[in-house]
GROMACS .gro file of C-alpha atoms in nm:
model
  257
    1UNK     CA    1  13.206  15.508   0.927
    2UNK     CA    2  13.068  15.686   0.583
    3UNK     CA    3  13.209  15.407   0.401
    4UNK     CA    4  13.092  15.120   0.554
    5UNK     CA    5  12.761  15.204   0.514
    6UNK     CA    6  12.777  15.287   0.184
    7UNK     CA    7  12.921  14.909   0.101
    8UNK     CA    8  12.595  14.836   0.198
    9UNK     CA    9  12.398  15.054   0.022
   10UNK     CA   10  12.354  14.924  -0.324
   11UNK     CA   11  12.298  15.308  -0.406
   12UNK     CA   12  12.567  15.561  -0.316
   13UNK     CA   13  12.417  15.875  -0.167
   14UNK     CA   14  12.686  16.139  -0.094
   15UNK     CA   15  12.759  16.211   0.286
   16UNK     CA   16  12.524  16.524   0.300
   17UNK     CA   17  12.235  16.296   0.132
   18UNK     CA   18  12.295  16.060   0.382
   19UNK     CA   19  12.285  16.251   0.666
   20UNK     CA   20  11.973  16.391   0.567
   21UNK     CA   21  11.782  16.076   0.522
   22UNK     CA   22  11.874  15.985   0.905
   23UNK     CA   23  11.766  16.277   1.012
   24UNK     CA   24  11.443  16.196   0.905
   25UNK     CA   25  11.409  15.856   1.057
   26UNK     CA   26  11.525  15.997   1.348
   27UNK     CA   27  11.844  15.942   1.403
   28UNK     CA   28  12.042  16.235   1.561
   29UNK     CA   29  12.407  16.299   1.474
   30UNK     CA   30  12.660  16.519   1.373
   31UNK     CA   31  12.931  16.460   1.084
   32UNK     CA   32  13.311  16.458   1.221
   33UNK     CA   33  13.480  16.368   0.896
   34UNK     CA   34  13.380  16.033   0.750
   35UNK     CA   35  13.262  15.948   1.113
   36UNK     CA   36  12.857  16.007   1.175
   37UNK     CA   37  12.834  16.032   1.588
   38UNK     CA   38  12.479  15.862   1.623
   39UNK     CA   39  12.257  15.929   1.917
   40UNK     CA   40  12.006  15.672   1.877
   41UNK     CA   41  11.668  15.646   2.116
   42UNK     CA   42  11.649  15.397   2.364
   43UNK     CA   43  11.366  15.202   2.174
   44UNK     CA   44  11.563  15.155   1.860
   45UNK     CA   45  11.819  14.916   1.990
   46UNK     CA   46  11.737  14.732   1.676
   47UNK     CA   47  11.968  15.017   1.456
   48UNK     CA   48  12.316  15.015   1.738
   49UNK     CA   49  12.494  14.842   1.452
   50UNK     CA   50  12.594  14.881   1.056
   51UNK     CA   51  12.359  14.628   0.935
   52UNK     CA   52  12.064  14.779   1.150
   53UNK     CA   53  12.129  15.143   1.036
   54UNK     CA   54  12.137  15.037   0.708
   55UNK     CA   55  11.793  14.818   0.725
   56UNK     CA   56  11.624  15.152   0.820
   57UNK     CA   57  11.783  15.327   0.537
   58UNK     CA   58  11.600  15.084   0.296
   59UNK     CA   59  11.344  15.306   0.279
   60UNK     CA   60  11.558  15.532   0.063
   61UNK     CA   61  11.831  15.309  -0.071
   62UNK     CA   62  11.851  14.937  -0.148
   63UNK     CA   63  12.062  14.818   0.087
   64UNK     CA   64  12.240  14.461   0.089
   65UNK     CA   65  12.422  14.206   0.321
   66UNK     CA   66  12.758  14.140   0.128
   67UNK     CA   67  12.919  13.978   0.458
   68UNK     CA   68  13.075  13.644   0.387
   69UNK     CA   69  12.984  13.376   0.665
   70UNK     CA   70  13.115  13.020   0.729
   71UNK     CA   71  12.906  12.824   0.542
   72UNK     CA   72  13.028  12.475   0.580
   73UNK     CA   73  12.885  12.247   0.899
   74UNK     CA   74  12.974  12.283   1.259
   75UNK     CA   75  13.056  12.022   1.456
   76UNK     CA   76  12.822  11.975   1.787
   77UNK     CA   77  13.018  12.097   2.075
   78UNK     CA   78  13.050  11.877   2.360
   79UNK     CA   79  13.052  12.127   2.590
   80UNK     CA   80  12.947  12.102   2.958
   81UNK     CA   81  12.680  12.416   3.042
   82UNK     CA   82  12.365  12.474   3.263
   83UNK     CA   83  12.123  12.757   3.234
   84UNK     CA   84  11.990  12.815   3.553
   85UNK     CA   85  11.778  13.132   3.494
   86UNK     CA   86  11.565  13.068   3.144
   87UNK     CA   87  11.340  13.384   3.246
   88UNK     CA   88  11.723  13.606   3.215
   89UNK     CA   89  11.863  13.419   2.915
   90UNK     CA   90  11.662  13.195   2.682
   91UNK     CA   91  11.890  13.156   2.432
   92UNK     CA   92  12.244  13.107   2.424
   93UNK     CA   93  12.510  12.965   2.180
   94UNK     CA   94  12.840  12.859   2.184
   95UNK     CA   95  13.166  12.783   1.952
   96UNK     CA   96  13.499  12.661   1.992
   97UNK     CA   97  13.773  12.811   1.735
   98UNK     CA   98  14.144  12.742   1.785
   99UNK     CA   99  14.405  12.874   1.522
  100UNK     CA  100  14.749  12.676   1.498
  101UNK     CA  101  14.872  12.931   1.235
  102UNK     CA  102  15.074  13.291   1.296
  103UNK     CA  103  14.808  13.588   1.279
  104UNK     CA  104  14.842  13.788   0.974
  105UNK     CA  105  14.798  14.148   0.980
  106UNK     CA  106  14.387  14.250   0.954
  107UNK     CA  107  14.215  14.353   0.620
  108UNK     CA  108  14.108  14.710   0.554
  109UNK     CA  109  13.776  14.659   0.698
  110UNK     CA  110  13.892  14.576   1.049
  111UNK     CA  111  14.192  14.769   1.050
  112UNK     CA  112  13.955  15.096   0.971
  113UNK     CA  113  13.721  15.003   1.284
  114UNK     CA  114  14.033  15.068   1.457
  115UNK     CA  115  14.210  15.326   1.323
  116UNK     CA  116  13.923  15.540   1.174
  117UNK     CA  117  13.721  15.524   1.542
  118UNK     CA  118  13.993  15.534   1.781
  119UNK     CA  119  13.893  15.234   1.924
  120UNK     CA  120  14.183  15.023   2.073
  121UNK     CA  121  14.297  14.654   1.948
  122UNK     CA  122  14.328  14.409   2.260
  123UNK     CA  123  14.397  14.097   2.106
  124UNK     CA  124  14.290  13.870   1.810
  125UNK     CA  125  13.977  13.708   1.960
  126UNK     CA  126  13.849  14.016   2.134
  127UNK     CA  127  13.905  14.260   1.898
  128UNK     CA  128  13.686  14.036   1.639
  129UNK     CA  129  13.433  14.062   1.920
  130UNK     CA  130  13.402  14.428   1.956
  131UNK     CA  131  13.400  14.459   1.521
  132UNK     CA  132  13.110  14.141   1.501
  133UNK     CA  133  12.904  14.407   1.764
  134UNK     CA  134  12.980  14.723   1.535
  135UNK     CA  135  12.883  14.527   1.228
  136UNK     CA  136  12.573  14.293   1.349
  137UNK     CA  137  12.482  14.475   1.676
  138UNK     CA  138  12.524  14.130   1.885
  139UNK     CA  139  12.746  14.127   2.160
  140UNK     CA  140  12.995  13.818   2.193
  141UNK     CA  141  13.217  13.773   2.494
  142UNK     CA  142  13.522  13.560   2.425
  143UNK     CA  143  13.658  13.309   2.722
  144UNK     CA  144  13.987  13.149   2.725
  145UNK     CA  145  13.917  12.811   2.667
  146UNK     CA  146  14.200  12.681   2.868
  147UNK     CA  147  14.055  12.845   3.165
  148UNK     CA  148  13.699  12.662   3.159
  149UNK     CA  149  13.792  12.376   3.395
  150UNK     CA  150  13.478  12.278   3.472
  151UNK     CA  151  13.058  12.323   3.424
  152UNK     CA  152  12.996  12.688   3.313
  153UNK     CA  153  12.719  12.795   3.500
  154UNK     CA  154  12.445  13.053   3.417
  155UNK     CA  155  12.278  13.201   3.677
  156UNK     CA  156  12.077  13.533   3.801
  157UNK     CA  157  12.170  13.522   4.156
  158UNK     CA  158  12.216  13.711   4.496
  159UNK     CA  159  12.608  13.848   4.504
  160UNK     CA  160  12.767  13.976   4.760
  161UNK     CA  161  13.193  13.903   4.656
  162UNK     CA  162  13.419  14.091   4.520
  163UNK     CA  163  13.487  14.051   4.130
  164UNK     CA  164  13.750  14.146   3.854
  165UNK     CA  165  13.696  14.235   3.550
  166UNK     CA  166  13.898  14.154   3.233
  167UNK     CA  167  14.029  14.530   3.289
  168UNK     CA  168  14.145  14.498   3.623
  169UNK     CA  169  13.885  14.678   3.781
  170UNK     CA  170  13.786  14.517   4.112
  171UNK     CA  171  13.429  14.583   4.245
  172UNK     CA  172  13.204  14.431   4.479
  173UNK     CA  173  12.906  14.243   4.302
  174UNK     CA  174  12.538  14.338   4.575
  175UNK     CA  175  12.204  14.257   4.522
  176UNK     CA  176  12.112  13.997   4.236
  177UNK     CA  177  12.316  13.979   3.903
  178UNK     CA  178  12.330  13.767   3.601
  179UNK     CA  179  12.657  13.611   3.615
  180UNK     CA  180  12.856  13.294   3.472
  181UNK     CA  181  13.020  13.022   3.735
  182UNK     CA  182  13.268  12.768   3.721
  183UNK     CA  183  13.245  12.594   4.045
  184UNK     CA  184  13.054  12.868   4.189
  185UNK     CA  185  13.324  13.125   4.096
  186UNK     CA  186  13.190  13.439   3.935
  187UNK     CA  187  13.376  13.446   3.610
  188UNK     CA  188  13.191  13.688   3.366
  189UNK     CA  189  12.879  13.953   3.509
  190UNK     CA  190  12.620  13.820   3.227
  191UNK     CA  191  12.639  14.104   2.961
  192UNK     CA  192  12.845  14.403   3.097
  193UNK     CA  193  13.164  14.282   3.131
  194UNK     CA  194  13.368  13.906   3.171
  195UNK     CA  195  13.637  13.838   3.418
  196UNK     CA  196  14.003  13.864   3.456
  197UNK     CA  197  14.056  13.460   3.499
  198UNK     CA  198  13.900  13.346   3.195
  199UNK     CA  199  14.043  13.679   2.993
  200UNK     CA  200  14.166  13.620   2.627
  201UNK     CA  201  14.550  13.743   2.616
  202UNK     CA  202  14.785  13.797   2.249
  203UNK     CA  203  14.915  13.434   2.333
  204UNK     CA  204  14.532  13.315   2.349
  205UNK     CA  205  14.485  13.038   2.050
  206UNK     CA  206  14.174  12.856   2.180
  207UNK     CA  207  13.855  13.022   2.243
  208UNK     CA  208  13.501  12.979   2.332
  209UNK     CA  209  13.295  13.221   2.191
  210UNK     CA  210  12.933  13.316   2.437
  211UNK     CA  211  12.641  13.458   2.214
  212UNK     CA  212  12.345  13.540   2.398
  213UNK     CA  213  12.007  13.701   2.429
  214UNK     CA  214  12.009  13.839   2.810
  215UNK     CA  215  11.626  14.005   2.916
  216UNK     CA  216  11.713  14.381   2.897
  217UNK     CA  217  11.537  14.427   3.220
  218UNK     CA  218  11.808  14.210   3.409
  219UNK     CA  219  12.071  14.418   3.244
  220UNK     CA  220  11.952  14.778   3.253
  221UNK     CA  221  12.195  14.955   3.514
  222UNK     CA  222  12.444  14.776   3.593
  223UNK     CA  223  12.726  14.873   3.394
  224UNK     CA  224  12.624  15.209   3.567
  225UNK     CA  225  12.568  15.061   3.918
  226UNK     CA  226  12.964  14.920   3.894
  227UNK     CA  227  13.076  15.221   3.698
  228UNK     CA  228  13.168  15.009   3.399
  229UNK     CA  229  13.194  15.143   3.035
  230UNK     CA  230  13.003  14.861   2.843
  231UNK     CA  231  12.922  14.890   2.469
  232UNK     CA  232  12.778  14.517   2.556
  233UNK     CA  233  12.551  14.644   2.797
  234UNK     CA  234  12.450  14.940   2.627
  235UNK     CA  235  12.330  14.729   2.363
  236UNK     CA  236  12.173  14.435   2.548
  237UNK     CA  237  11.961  14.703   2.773
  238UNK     CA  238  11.788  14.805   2.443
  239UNK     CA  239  11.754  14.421   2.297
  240UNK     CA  240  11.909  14.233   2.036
  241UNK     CA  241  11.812  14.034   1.778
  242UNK     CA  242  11.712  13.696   1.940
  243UNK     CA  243  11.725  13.530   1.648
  244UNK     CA  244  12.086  13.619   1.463
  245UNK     CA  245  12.305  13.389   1.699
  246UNK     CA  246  12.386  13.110   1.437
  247UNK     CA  247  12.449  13.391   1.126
  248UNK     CA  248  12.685  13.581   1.445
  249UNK     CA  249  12.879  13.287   1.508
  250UNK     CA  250  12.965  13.208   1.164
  251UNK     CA  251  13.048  13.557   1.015
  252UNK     CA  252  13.305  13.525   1.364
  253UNK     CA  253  13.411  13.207   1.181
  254UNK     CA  254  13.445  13.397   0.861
  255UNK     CA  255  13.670  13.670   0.996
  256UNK     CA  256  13.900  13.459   1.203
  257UNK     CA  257  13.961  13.288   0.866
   0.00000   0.00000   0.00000
């Protein structure tokens, strides 16, 4: 959207100025009202967000990071995990949030990610999700916390069951996949898509929150493979930023507040 990146532009360049200066770093588009449809190259993963996008356009215009984040400390999480497959995912964070308060309705910002894209709300948790990815370019996946009844697991294994998504879309996992457990139960395939059972719903209240770094070479293909639309995988084929999981989690913090 035109207007979220100029709120983080500390210059305002008019739309035409704009579109000119991605042009010449690059990036493809065309204009459909405030809305600038990006094509961006595989090898600049590093840009599939606002903040990226805007990073690049330093070169022209100052730009800025006026995001609040959660700045106060965070409790450890006692929190029951193994990573079985370093090589696939070498760094991973979690956080518990639970709200005990009604949800009021979303600022500007988030409702215009909505309305202004045409992108659908799903519910509270999830819908935070998809925004954090538009704003930061990090994926988060969002589990129901009531459903994690035992060890999450972490694994890039050999498949060959039948799995169902958080859309309802049942397909039939083959060959190896990176893929979370609870008591050897496939519950989310590792950074396409997560799983019906541990699915956030409107009544969800309690949440653990996944951010991860997943080796785009396990991901590339799968979302294709399973005939899954995946802005998560699109993004963790080209990389993300290994290092932005802490700032992630706490500008999630931020927004639920």
């Amino acid at each position: 959207i035109y207007q979220d990146l100029l709120n983080l532009l500390k210059e305002k360049p008019s739309k035409e100025s704009l579109s000119k200066k991605l042009f010449q770093l690059g990036h493809e588009h065309e204009i459909d009202g405030d809305i600038f449809d990006m094509e961006i190259t595989p090898n600049r993963g590093d840009c599939l967000s606002l903040i990226g996008l805007t990073r690049d356009l330093n070169n022209f215009y100052q730009s800025d990071d006026p995001f609040e984040i959660y700045e106060a400390d965070i409790e450890i999480l006692e929190f029951d995990f193994k990573n079985l497959a370093f090589k696939s995912c070498p760094k991973i964070s979690f956080l518990e949030i639970e709200i005990d308060e009604n949800i009021s309705p979303y600022k500007a910002y988030l409702e215009n990610y909505f309305s202004k894209l045409g992108n659908n709300k799903t519910n509270f948790f999830t819908d935070i999700s998809n925004y954090i990815s538009y704003e930061r370019g990090q994926p988060t996946h969002c589990f129901e916390r009531e459903s994690i009844t035992n060890d999450l697991t972490f694994n890039n294994r050999s498949c060959g069951e039948n799995f169902k998504t958080l859309l309802g879309n049942e397909i039939k996992l083959e060959g190896k996949n990176c893929v979370f457990t609870i008591d050897d139960e496939i519950v989310s395939l590792a950074g396409v898509m997560g799983g019906e059972s541990t699915a956030c719903s409107t009544n969800t209240r309690k949440v653990l929150v996944e951010c991860a770094y997943f080796n785009p070479e396990d991901i590339i293909g799968k979302a294709v493979k399973y005939n899954l639309k995946s802005d998560a995988a699109y993004k963790f084929e080209r990389g993300v930023d290994i290092a932005s999981q802490e700032i992630v989690l706490r500008r999630f913090v931020s927004i639920v507040q």
